[in-house]
Amino acid sequence: MAPPGSKGFGQSPFPGGVDRGLTLESISALFPVFEQASAGAISVDAESRLTWINDSYCRLLGIEDPEAVIGRPVAEVIPTTRMPEVVRSGRPLLLDIMEYRGQQLVVMRLPVFNDAGTEVQGAVAFVLYDDLQPLTPLVSKYRRLQSDLAAAKRALAKRGARYEMADFVGASAAVLEVKRRARLAAARNTPVLLLGETGTGKEVLAQAVHASSPRAERPFVAVNVAAIPDNLLEAEFFGVAPGAYTGADKRQRQGKFQLADGGTLFLDEVGDMPGHLQAKLLRALQEGEVEPLGSNEVAPVDVRVIAATSRNLEEMVADGSFRADLYYRLNVLSIRVPTLRERLVDLGILCDTILEKLAAESGEPRAEITAEAINVLRQHDWPGNIRELRNTLEQTLALNEECSVIDVPQLLTALPAPARRGRQPGVPSAPVRPLQEAVRDAERSAIHNALTASGGNKAQAARLLGIPRSVLYEKLGRLAEMSENPDA
């Protein structure tokens, strides 16, 4: 059947007399309807060669001689077509936007089968709209949904990786060295072992390494080994096969390794891992595969492991409570995270950062802290490290309503008792300097440390400090002016 007004190739859009359905019967009834309602129509054979094109599609494509394109591969005539895909898969594309020479066409494509419905003999396509103006609201919504979906996929891939390198705050020499090693770790795919007391920011650093690595767009999955009962750890790590035990879900439950596939698995407090699980973890790291609980099949996984512990793993290896082979597997690149008492020079910037976060979380105005109060904080041992510092500042704000400035009296309402030894309340034990002077000296010290660590390379020093290079030059110029004119 040749559709009215068509340019043609025999008596049918398909060689061999294909004039029925999707299988063939239905096509003979539907074809005239679709052609009349559309802005253009074509057909191809089983090899995706153009077999027929109607007048309106010729005008749309700017084809003056239809006979010249009959028999040619459709992709040569319409480079953006998806007709070969429909012929290969046998699946229709009911609504698709096709770009052609600056035009956007809404196209429907349908495969056509043989009499038995078992073999694709070609396909037909109809241009439903050659002007998207009437569809603008629908197209805009479609594109917005596509954008939202892409954003959701990116957010899901990051799975809780909220921190970047700049979130590990500090400018002391110890912190700059930690960041240097962290950047080295980010550039490699080797396991990383973070060593340090609780509350020092090991998870922040682990997330920062992940966010700076080639795996940044893949999942970051964290698990605290010490927080999970021993009898549940294996299932938590490696997943559970359907019906593995009485009461188990009939669907497979993925473990942390499967969830982190392609990304990073953070094992916090790995020193608390029981011996029997250490052997399974070692196998997963060496072989790159896991065996779910209750299953006889192994599943390949691609996971970069970052482990952290507050315990002395070397002593545990010596007394046999931690496997030596697992320790060597994890300890490829180790980073020792300093305690807060080792980096008291960072107290000012840490307090500012914490107070800013507390204000953002509470919606209240940001509180300031005086240099005298910071000097009082320097007298404390900080066994809980940065976590304890945040708790102290949060308690101070909670106990002093409408506190816009934290000074010594407000601070002493929340500061742990050991910090008060050896001085009278309200009287700091260290000489008090103006806050502007203290900040300037801390900035000068941080820049000096960064330039020393980078061998004088200003671009590298700026990266270590987490600031743009232009800002570093500006600060160096200001410090130079102050040196020449101390009274300025």
Short mmCIF file of C-alpha atoms in Angstrom, two decimals:
data_model
loop_
_atom_site.label_atom_id
_atom_site.label_comp_id
_atom_site.label_asym_id
_atom_site.label_seq_id
_atom_site.Cartn_x
_atom_site.Cartn_y
_atom_site.Cartn_z
CA MET A 1 0.00 0.00 0.00
CA ALA A 2 1.46 3.33 -1.03
CA PRO A 3 0.17 6.12 1.23
CA PRO A 4 -1.51 8.96 -0.64
CA GLY A 5 0.84 11.69 -1.73
CA SER A 6 3.95 9.69 -0.91
CA LYS A 7 7.17 9.49 -2.83
CA GLY A 8 7.80 5.90 -3.26
CA PHE A 9 9.45 2.62 -3.64
CA GLY A 10 6.98 0.09 -5.12
CA GLN A 11 3.53 -0.38 -3.71
CA SER A 12 4.56 -0.57 -0.06
CA PRO A 13 6.84 1.14 2.41
CA PHE A 14 8.56 -2.28 2.81
CA PRO A 15 9.98 -4.53 0.13
CA GLY A 16 8.36 -7.91 -0.25
CA GLY A 17 4.84 -6.59 0.22
CA VAL A 18 4.95 -5.78 3.90
CA ASP A 19 1.55 -4.20 4.25
CA ARG A 20 0.34 -5.51 7.57
CA GLY A 21 0.75 -4.59 11.14
CA LEU A 22 3.14 -4.26 13.86
CA THR A 23 2.75 -7.24 12.81
CA LEU A 24 1.48 -6.24 9.48
CA GLU A 25 -2.31 -6.05 9.59
CA SER A 26 -2.46 -3.11 11.96
CA ILE A 27 0.05 -1.04 10.00
CA SER A 28 -2.21 -0.95 6.94
CA ALA A 29 -5.04 0.50 9.03
CA LEU A 30 -2.98 2.85 11.17
CA PHE A 31 -0.47 4.08 8.60
CA PRO A 32 -2.80 6.51 6.74
CA VAL A 33 -4.03 7.94 10.06
CA PHE A 34 -0.53 8.54 11.40
CA GLU A 35 0.72 9.93 8.11
CA GLN A 36 -2.13 12.39 7.80
CA ALA A 37 -1.77 13.58 11.40
CA SER A 38 2.00 13.85 11.29
CA ALA A 39 4.43 16.41 9.91
CA GLY A 40 6.38 13.71 8.09
CA ALA A 41 6.78 9.95 7.75
CA ILE A 42 9.45 7.49 6.62
CA SER A 43 10.06 3.75 6.57
CA VAL A 44 13.20 1.61 6.55
CA ASP A 45 13.87 -2.06 5.86
CA ALA A 46 15.56 -4.72 8.02
CA GLU A 47 18.96 -3.25 7.17
CA SER A 48 17.88 0.29 8.12
CA ARG A 49 17.88 1.45 4.48
CA LEU A 50 15.36 4.13 3.56
CA THR A 51 12.47 2.54 1.62
CA TRP A 52 9.91 5.34 1.58
CA ILE A 53 9.50 9.01 2.49
CA ASN A 54 6.46 11.24 2.10
CA ASP A 55 6.23 14.78 0.67
CA SER A 56 5.97 16.60 3.99
CA TYR A 57 9.08 14.91 5.42
CA CYS A 58 10.97 15.78 2.20
CA ARG A 59 10.07 19.46 2.65
CA LEU A 60 11.01 19.31 6.34
CA LEU A 61 14.43 17.81 5.56
CA GLY A 62 15.03 19.95 2.48
CA ILE A 63 15.18 16.93 0.15
CA GLU A 64 14.42 17.93 -3.46
CA ASP A 65 14.79 14.51 -5.09
CA PRO A 66 13.30 11.73 -2.92
CA GLU A 67 14.36 9.02 -5.35
CA ALA A 68 17.99 9.92 -4.69
CA VAL A 69 17.74 8.93 -1.02
CA ILE A 70 15.70 5.73 -1.42
CA GLY A 71 17.87 2.69 -0.69
CA ARG A 72 20.49 4.65 1.26
CA PRO A 73 21.18 3.95 4.96
CA VAL A 74 18.81 6.17 6.89
CA ALA A 75 21.66 7.44 9.11
CA GLU A 76 23.31 8.98 6.03
CA VAL A 77 20.17 10.94 5.26
CA ILE A 78 19.21 11.79 8.87
CA PRO A 79 22.40 11.59 11.01
CA THR A 80 20.54 11.95 14.34
CA THR A 81 17.99 9.22 13.62
CA ARG A 82 17.45 6.30 16.00
CA MET A 83 15.77 4.06 13.45
CA PRO A 84 18.68 1.53 13.38
CA GLU A 85 18.25 1.17 17.15
CA VAL A 86 14.55 0.35 16.72
CA VAL A 87 15.33 -2.21 14.00
CA ARG A 88 18.03 -3.88 16.11
CA SER A 89 16.02 -4.04 19.34
CA GLY A 90 12.50 -4.53 17.96
CA ARG A 91 11.31 -2.01 20.56
CA PRO A 92 9.36 1.16 19.76
CA LEU A 93 10.45 4.68 20.73
CA LEU A 94 7.07 6.25 21.24
CA LEU A 95 8.14 9.80 22.07
CA ASP A 96 11.58 11.20 21.34
CA ILE A 97 13.00 14.65 20.63
CA MET A 98 15.31 14.60 17.59
CA GLU A 99 17.64 17.46 16.69
CA TYR A 100 18.05 18.13 12.95
CA ARG A 101 19.77 21.21 11.54
CA GLY A 102 18.76 23.39 14.48
CA GLN A 103 15.20 22.02 14.53
CA GLN A 104 13.74 19.98 17.36
CA LEU A 105 11.31 17.33 16.13
CA VAL A 106 9.08 15.13 18.27
CA VAL A 107 9.23 11.69 16.64
CA MET A 108 7.50 8.34 17.14
CA ARG A 109 9.25 5.19 15.82
CA LEU A 110 7.67 1.73 15.54
CA PRO A 111 9.20 -1.61 14.50
CA VAL A 112 7.39 -3.72 11.89
CA PHE A 113 7.47 -7.55 12.18
CA ASN A 114 6.90 -10.42 9.78
CA ASP A 115 3.62 -12.38 9.63
CA ALA A 116 4.65 -14.62 12.53
CA GLY A 117 5.72 -11.67 14.64
CA THR A 118 9.16 -13.21 15.16
CA GLU A 119 11.41 -11.15 12.92
CA VAL A 120 11.80 -7.41 12.46
CA GLN A 121 11.42 -6.49 8.79
CA GLY A 122 11.79 -2.76 9.19
CA ALA A 123 10.42 0.26 10.99
CA VAL A 124 8.28 3.34 10.43
CA ALA A 125 8.65 6.81 11.93
CA PHE A 126 6.28 9.76 12.17
CA VAL A 127 7.16 13.37 13.03
CA LEU A 128 4.40 14.28 15.46
CA TYR A 129 5.52 17.89 15.96
CA ASP A 130 7.94 20.01 13.93
CA ASP A 131 7.38 23.03 16.17
CA LEU A 132 7.91 22.64 19.90
CA GLN A 133 6.31 25.97 20.80
CA PRO A 134 2.94 24.39 21.77
CA LEU A 135 4.89 21.84 23.83
CA THR A 136 7.08 24.38 25.66
CA PRO A 137 5.53 23.78 29.11
CA LEU A 138 5.84 19.99 28.69
CA VAL A 139 9.40 20.16 27.32
CA SER A 140 10.46 22.55 30.08
CA LYS A 141 9.06 20.23 32.72
CA TYR A 142 10.76 17.24 31.07
CA ARG A 143 14.13 18.99 31.04
CA ARG A 144 13.67 20.14 34.62
CA LEU A 145 12.91 16.57 35.67
CA GLN A 146 15.99 15.37 33.78
CA SER A 147 18.11 17.95 35.59
CA ASP A 148 16.61 17.00 38.97
CA LEU A 149 17.21 13.32 38.25
CA ALA A 150 20.85 13.96 37.35
CA ALA A 151 21.32 16.00 40.53
CA ALA A 152 19.66 13.26 42.61
CA LYS A 153 21.94 10.65 41.06
CA ARG A 154 24.99 12.75 41.90
CA ALA A 155 23.79 13.25 45.46
CA LEU A 156 23.02 9.53 45.84
CA ALA A 157 26.44 8.64 44.49
CA LYS A 158 28.12 10.72 47.16
CA ARG A 159 26.16 8.93 49.91
CA GLY A 160 27.01 11.23 52.76
CA ALA A 161 30.41 12.56 51.63
CA ARG A 162 29.67 16.03 53.02
CA TYR A 163 33.20 17.24 53.66
CA GLU A 164 36.04 18.46 51.47
CA MET A 165 39.68 19.24 52.24
CA ALA A 166 38.85 22.80 53.29
CA ASP A 167 36.57 21.41 56.02
CA PHE A 168 39.59 20.00 57.87
CA VAL A 169 40.28 23.35 59.47
CA GLY A 170 43.64 24.60 60.65
CA ALA A 171 46.84 26.32 59.57
CA SER A 172 49.38 24.83 62.00
CA ALA A 173 52.37 22.92 60.68
CA ALA A 174 50.81 19.64 61.88
CA VAL A 175 47.58 20.30 59.96
CA LEU A 176 49.41 21.35 56.80
CA GLU A 177 51.34 18.07 56.88
CA VAL A 178 48.10 16.10 57.32
CA LYS A 179 46.58 17.87 54.31
CA ARG A 180 49.69 17.24 52.24
CA ARG A 181 49.51 13.50 52.92
CA ALA A 182 45.75 13.50 52.38
CA ARG A 183 46.20 14.97 48.89
CA LEU A 184 48.79 12.30 48.15
CA ALA A 185 46.26 9.68 49.28
CA ALA A 186 43.50 11.19 47.12
CA ALA A 187 45.64 10.86 44.01
CA ARG A 188 46.21 7.15 44.60
CA ASN A 189 43.90 4.15 44.80
CA THR A 190 45.70 2.48 47.72
CA PRO A 191 44.24 1.80 51.18
CA VAL A 192 44.68 4.60 53.72
CA LEU A 193 45.02 4.21 57.49
CA LEU A 194 44.08 7.21 59.67
CA LEU A 195 45.57 7.11 63.16
CA GLY A 196 44.48 9.41 65.97
CA GLU A 197 42.50 9.88 69.14
CA THR A 198 38.73 10.00 69.07
CA GLY A 199 37.27 13.39 68.16
CA THR A 200 40.24 14.56 66.06
CA GLY A 201 38.31 14.62 62.77
CA LYS A 202 39.29 11.32 61.15
CA GLU A 203 35.97 10.91 59.30
CA VAL A 204 36.11 14.49 58.04
CA LEU A 205 39.55 13.70 56.62
CA ALA A 206 38.35 10.40 55.12
CA GLN A 207 35.51 12.17 53.32
CA ALA A 208 37.90 14.88 52.16
CA VAL A 209 40.22 12.25 50.63
CA HIS A 210 37.25 10.66 48.85
CA ALA A 211 35.94 14.04 47.59
CA SER A 212 39.37 14.89 46.13
CA SER A 213 39.86 11.48 44.48
CA PRO A 214 38.79 10.15 41.05
CA ARG A 215 36.05 8.25 42.92
CA ALA A 216 34.38 11.48 44.10
CA GLU A 217 31.24 10.88 42.01
CA ARG A 218 30.85 7.36 43.38
CA PRO A 219 29.45 6.32 46.81
CA PHE A 220 31.14 7.04 50.13
CA VAL A 221 29.91 4.50 52.70
CA ALA A 222 30.96 4.72 56.34
CA VAL A 223 30.61 2.02 58.99
CA ASN A 224 31.64 2.21 62.63
CA VAL A 225 32.94 -1.24 63.53
CA ALA A 226 32.72 -0.57 67.28
CA ALA A 227 29.02 0.35 67.04
CA ILE A 228 27.82 -2.96 65.52
CA PRO A 229 27.41 -6.17 67.57
CA ASP A 230 29.93 -8.87 66.61
CA ASN A 231 27.23 -11.30 65.46
CA LEU A 232 25.87 -8.77 62.95
CA LEU A 233 29.14 -7.50 61.51
CA GLU A 234 29.49 -10.13 58.78
CA ALA A 235 26.00 -9.46 57.44
CA GLU A 236 26.59 -5.70 57.68
CA PHE A 237 29.81 -5.91 55.68
CA PHE A 238 29.08 -8.58 53.08
CA GLY A 239 25.28 -8.71 52.82
CA VAL A 240 22.79 -11.56 53.25
CA ALA A 241 21.54 -14.05 50.66
CA PRO A 242 17.76 -14.60 50.43
CA GLY A 243 16.57 -16.94 53.21
CA ALA A 244 20.08 -17.31 54.65
CA TYR A 245 18.65 -17.95 58.13
CA THR A 246 15.29 -18.16 59.87
CA GLY A 247 13.60 -14.79 59.64
CA ALA A 248 15.91 -13.52 56.90
CA ASP A 249 14.41 -11.41 54.13
CA LYS A 250 13.45 -13.30 50.97
CA ARG A 251 15.23 -10.63 48.97
CA GLN A 252 18.99 -10.25 48.92
CA ARG A 253 20.27 -7.62 51.30
CA GLN A 254 23.37 -5.76 50.17
CA GLY A 255 26.27 -5.22 52.54
CA LYS A 256 28.47 -2.15 52.88
CA PHE A 257 30.96 -3.51 50.34
CA GLN A 258 28.25 -3.82 47.67
CA LEU A 259 26.83 -0.38 48.52
CA ALA A 260 30.29 1.17 48.18
CA ASP A 261 31.05 -0.59 44.87
CA GLY A 262 33.04 1.79 42.66
CA GLY A 263 33.55 4.21 45.55
CA THR A 264 35.07 4.38 49.03
CA LEU A 265 34.36 2.30 52.14
CA PHE A 266 35.33 3.99 55.41
CA LEU A 267 35.96 1.58 58.28
CA ASP A 268 35.94 3.58 61.50
CA GLU A 269 37.47 1.99 64.64
CA VAL A 270 38.84 -0.92 62.61
CA GLY A 271 40.91 -1.94 65.64
CA ASP A 272 37.70 -3.19 67.28
CA MET A 273 37.06 -5.74 64.53
CA PRO A 274 36.83 -9.36 65.83
CA GLY A 275 39.41 -11.87 64.60
CA HIS A 276 37.11 -14.04 62.46
CA LEU A 277 35.97 -11.01 60.46
CA GLN A 278 39.52 -9.77 59.97
CA ALA A 279 40.23 -12.83 57.81
CA LYS A 280 37.15 -12.18 55.63
CA LEU A 281 38.04 -8.50 55.27
CA LEU A 282 41.56 -9.41 54.21
CA ARG A 283 40.21 -11.74 51.50
CA ALA A 284 37.81 -9.07 50.24
CA LEU A 285 40.68 -6.57 49.95
CA GLN A 286 43.07 -9.02 48.28
CA GLU A 287 40.65 -10.69 45.86
CA GLY A 288 38.24 -7.83 45.22
CA GLU A 289 35.23 -10.05 45.89
CA VAL A 290 32.77 -10.77 48.71
CA GLU A 291 30.60 -13.74 49.64
CA PRO A 292 27.21 -12.78 51.14
CA LEU A 293 26.13 -14.59 54.28
CA GLY A 294 24.33 -17.82 53.37
CA SER A 295 25.53 -17.78 49.76
CA ASN A 296 27.95 -20.03 47.89
CA GLU A 297 28.61 -17.44 45.22
CA VAL A 298 31.12 -14.60 45.28
CA ALA A 299 30.40 -11.14 43.90
CA PRO A 300 33.15 -8.87 42.51
CA VAL A 301 33.48 -5.44 44.13
CA ASP A 302 35.64 -2.44 43.35
CA VAL A 303 36.14 -0.61 46.65
CA ARG A 304 38.81 1.76 47.95
CA VAL A 305 39.15 1.29 51.72
CA ILE A 306 40.01 4.03 54.19
CA ALA A 307 40.37 2.70 57.74
CA ALA A 308 40.66 4.63 61.00
CA THR A 309 41.43 3.72 64.58
CA SER A 310 42.18 5.33 67.91
CA ARG A 311 44.01 2.20 69.09
CA ASN A 312 47.67 1.25 68.72
CA LEU A 313 47.53 -1.37 65.96
CA GLU A 314 51.24 -2.14 66.18
CA GLU A 315 50.84 -3.21 69.82
CA MET A 316 47.73 -5.22 68.88
CA VAL A 317 49.69 -7.00 66.13
CA ALA A 318 52.44 -7.77 68.64
CA ASP A 319 50.01 -9.30 71.17
CA GLY A 320 48.09 -11.20 68.45
CA SER A 321 44.75 -9.37 68.74
CA PHE A 322 45.04 -7.89 65.23
CA ARG A 323 46.20 -9.81 62.15
CA ALA A 324 49.61 -8.70 60.91
CA ASP A 325 48.69 -9.39 57.24
CA LEU A 326 45.58 -7.24 57.50
CA TYR A 327 47.55 -4.46 59.21
CA TYR A 328 50.09 -4.40 56.38
CA ARG A 329 47.27 -4.46 53.82
CA LEU A 330 45.59 -1.43 55.40
CA ASN A 331 48.73 0.49 56.32
CA VAL A 332 49.87 1.36 52.79
CA LEU A 333 49.60 5.10 53.34
CA SER A 334 49.12 6.16 56.95
CA ILE A 335 48.17 9.62 58.19
CA ARG A 336 48.52 10.53 61.85
CA VAL A 337 45.82 13.05 62.81
CA PRO A 338 47.12 15.37 65.56
CA THR A 339 45.28 15.92 68.84
CA LEU A 340 43.88 19.35 69.65
CA ARG A 341 46.47 19.86 72.42
CA GLU A 342 49.16 19.45 69.72
CA ARG A 343 47.67 22.20 67.59
CA LEU A 344 46.51 24.84 70.08
CA VAL A 345 47.58 27.52 67.59
CA ASP A 346 44.48 26.51 65.57
CA LEU A 347 42.07 27.18 68.45
CA GLY A 348 41.02 30.60 67.13
CA ILE A 349 40.10 29.46 63.64
CA LEU A 350 38.48 26.28 65.00
CA CYS A 351 36.28 28.31 67.35
CA ASP A 352 35.25 30.65 64.52
CA THR A 353 34.37 27.71 62.27
CA ILE A 354 32.39 25.89 64.98
CA LEU A 355 30.48 29.03 66.00
CA GLU A 356 29.59 29.67 62.34
CA LYS A 357 28.24 26.11 61.99
CA LEU A 358 26.27 26.37 65.24
CA ALA A 359 24.67 29.60 64.01
CA ALA A 360 23.74 27.99 60.69
CA GLU A 361 22.19 25.00 62.45
CA SER A 362 20.22 27.04 64.99
CA GLY A 363 19.26 29.95 62.76
CA GLU A 364 20.48 32.37 65.42
CA PRO A 365 23.01 35.19 64.92
CA ARG A 366 26.63 34.11 64.94
CA ALA A 367 28.42 34.56 68.27
CA GLU A 368 31.99 35.85 68.53
CA ILE A 369 34.70 34.77 70.98
CA THR A 370 37.28 37.02 72.61
CA ALA A 371 41.03 36.51 72.60
CA GLU A 372 40.89 36.24 76.40
CA ALA A 373 38.44 33.36 76.16
CA ILE A 374 40.64 31.61 73.59
CA ASN A 375 43.61 31.98 75.96
CA VAL A 376 41.55 30.26 78.65
CA LEU A 377 40.77 27.41 76.23
CA ARG A 378 44.50 26.96 75.65
CA GLN A 379 44.95 25.90 79.28
CA HIS A 380 42.77 22.80 78.86
CA ASP A 381 44.10 19.33 77.91
CA TRP A 382 41.18 18.55 75.54
CA PRO A 383 41.02 14.76 75.91
CA GLY A 384 37.91 14.79 73.69
CA ASN A 385 39.65 16.96 71.08
CA ILE A 386 37.56 18.93 68.55
CA ARG A 387 34.38 17.10 69.51
CA GLU A 388 34.84 18.28 73.11
CA LEU A 389 35.61 21.84 71.92
CA ARG A 390 32.36 21.95 69.97
CA ASN A 391 30.46 20.61 72.98
CA THR A 392 32.00 23.29 75.21
CA LEU A 393 31.06 26.12 72.85
CA GLU A 394 27.56 24.72 72.32
CA GLN A 395 27.03 24.45 76.10
CA THR A 396 28.30 27.99 76.57
CA LEU A 397 25.70 29.34 74.13
CA ALA A 398 22.96 27.20 75.66
CA LEU A 399 23.72 28.34 79.23
CA ASN A 400 24.00 32.03 78.34
CA GLU A 401 20.88 33.25 76.58
CA GLU A 402 21.30 35.81 73.80
CA CYS A 403 25.06 35.50 74.06
CA SER A 404 26.57 37.43 71.15
CA VAL A 405 30.14 37.45 72.50
CA ILE A 406 31.74 34.59 74.43
CA ASP A 407 34.10 36.02 77.02
CA VAL A 408 35.79 34.36 80.01
CA PRO A 409 32.79 34.56 82.41
CA GLN A 410 30.43 32.94 79.87
CA LEU A 411 33.00 30.32 78.95
CA LEU A 412 33.61 29.23 82.54
CA THR A 413 29.96 28.20 82.89
CA ALA A 414 30.59 25.30 80.49
CA LEU A 415 34.34 24.69 80.52
CA PRO A 416 35.32 21.35 82.11
CA ALA A 417 36.81 21.74 85.61
CA PRO A 418 40.37 20.58 84.74
CA ALA A 419 40.72 23.63 82.51
CA ARG A 420 40.33 25.94 85.51
CA ARG A 421 43.32 24.67 87.50
CA GLY A 422 45.87 27.22 88.69
CA ARG A 423 44.03 30.50 88.12
CA GLN A 424 41.19 32.59 89.42
CA PRO A 425 37.92 32.59 87.51
CA GLY A 426 37.85 35.37 84.98
CA VAL A 427 41.61 35.95 85.10
CA PRO A 428 43.47 34.40 82.17
CA SER A 429 46.88 32.94 82.93
CA ALA A 430 48.44 34.18 79.67
CA PRO A 431 49.07 37.82 78.68
CA VAL A 432 46.08 39.31 76.89
CA ARG A 433 46.60 40.83 73.43
CA PRO A 434 44.12 42.62 71.16
CA LEU A 435 42.21 40.14 69.00
CA GLN A 436 43.30 41.82 65.75
CA GLU A 437 46.95 41.42 66.73
CA ALA A 438 46.47 37.76 67.71
CA VAL A 439 44.72 37.00 64.41
CA ARG A 440 47.43 38.79 62.41
CA ASP A 441 50.19 36.83 64.15
CA ALA A 442 48.37 33.52 63.62
CA GLU A 443 47.92 34.37 59.91
CA ARG A 444 51.60 35.29 59.54
CA SER A 445 52.61 32.02 61.22
CA ALA A 446 50.28 29.94 59.02
CA ILE A 447 51.58 31.56 55.81
CA HIS A 448 55.18 31.08 56.94
CA ASN A 449 54.50 27.38 57.67
CA ALA A 450 52.84 26.89 54.30
CA LEU A 451 55.70 28.53 52.38
CA THR A 452 58.23 26.47 54.30
CA ALA A 453 56.33 23.24 53.62
CA SER A 454 56.06 24.07 49.89
CA GLY A 455 59.70 25.15 49.51
CA GLY A 456 58.65 28.71 48.67
CA ASN A 457 56.19 27.66 45.92
CA LYS A 458 53.36 30.17 46.37
CA ALA A 459 50.83 28.23 44.26
CA GLN A 460 51.38 25.12 46.36
CA ALA A 461 51.33 27.17 49.58
CA ALA A 462 47.94 28.62 48.59
CA ARG A 463 46.58 25.09 48.04
CA LEU A 464 47.89 23.99 51.44
CA LEU A 465 46.17 26.97 53.08
CA GLY A 466 42.96 26.33 51.13
CA ILE A 467 42.85 29.85 49.64
CA PRO A 468 43.14 31.20 46.07
CA ARG A 469 46.64 32.24 44.99
CA SER A 470 45.48 35.85 44.50
CA VAL A 471 44.37 35.99 48.15
CA LEU A 472 47.77 34.69 49.28
CA TYR A 473 49.55 37.43 47.28
CA GLU A 474 47.22 40.01 48.80
CA LYS A 475 47.96 38.79 52.35
CA LEU A 476 51.72 38.70 51.67
CA GLY A 477 51.57 42.29 50.43
CA ARG A 478 49.63 43.40 53.52
CA LEU A 479 52.09 41.65 55.85
CA ALA A 480 55.00 43.26 54.02
CA GLU A 481 53.43 46.72 54.48
CA MET A 482 52.96 46.03 58.19
CA SER A 483 56.62 45.01 58.52
CA GLU A 484 57.74 48.26 56.90
CA ASN A 485 55.32 50.35 58.94
CA PRO A 486 54.60 48.59 62.29
CA ASP A 487 52.45 51.47 63.57
CA ALA A 488 50.10 51.32 60.58
#
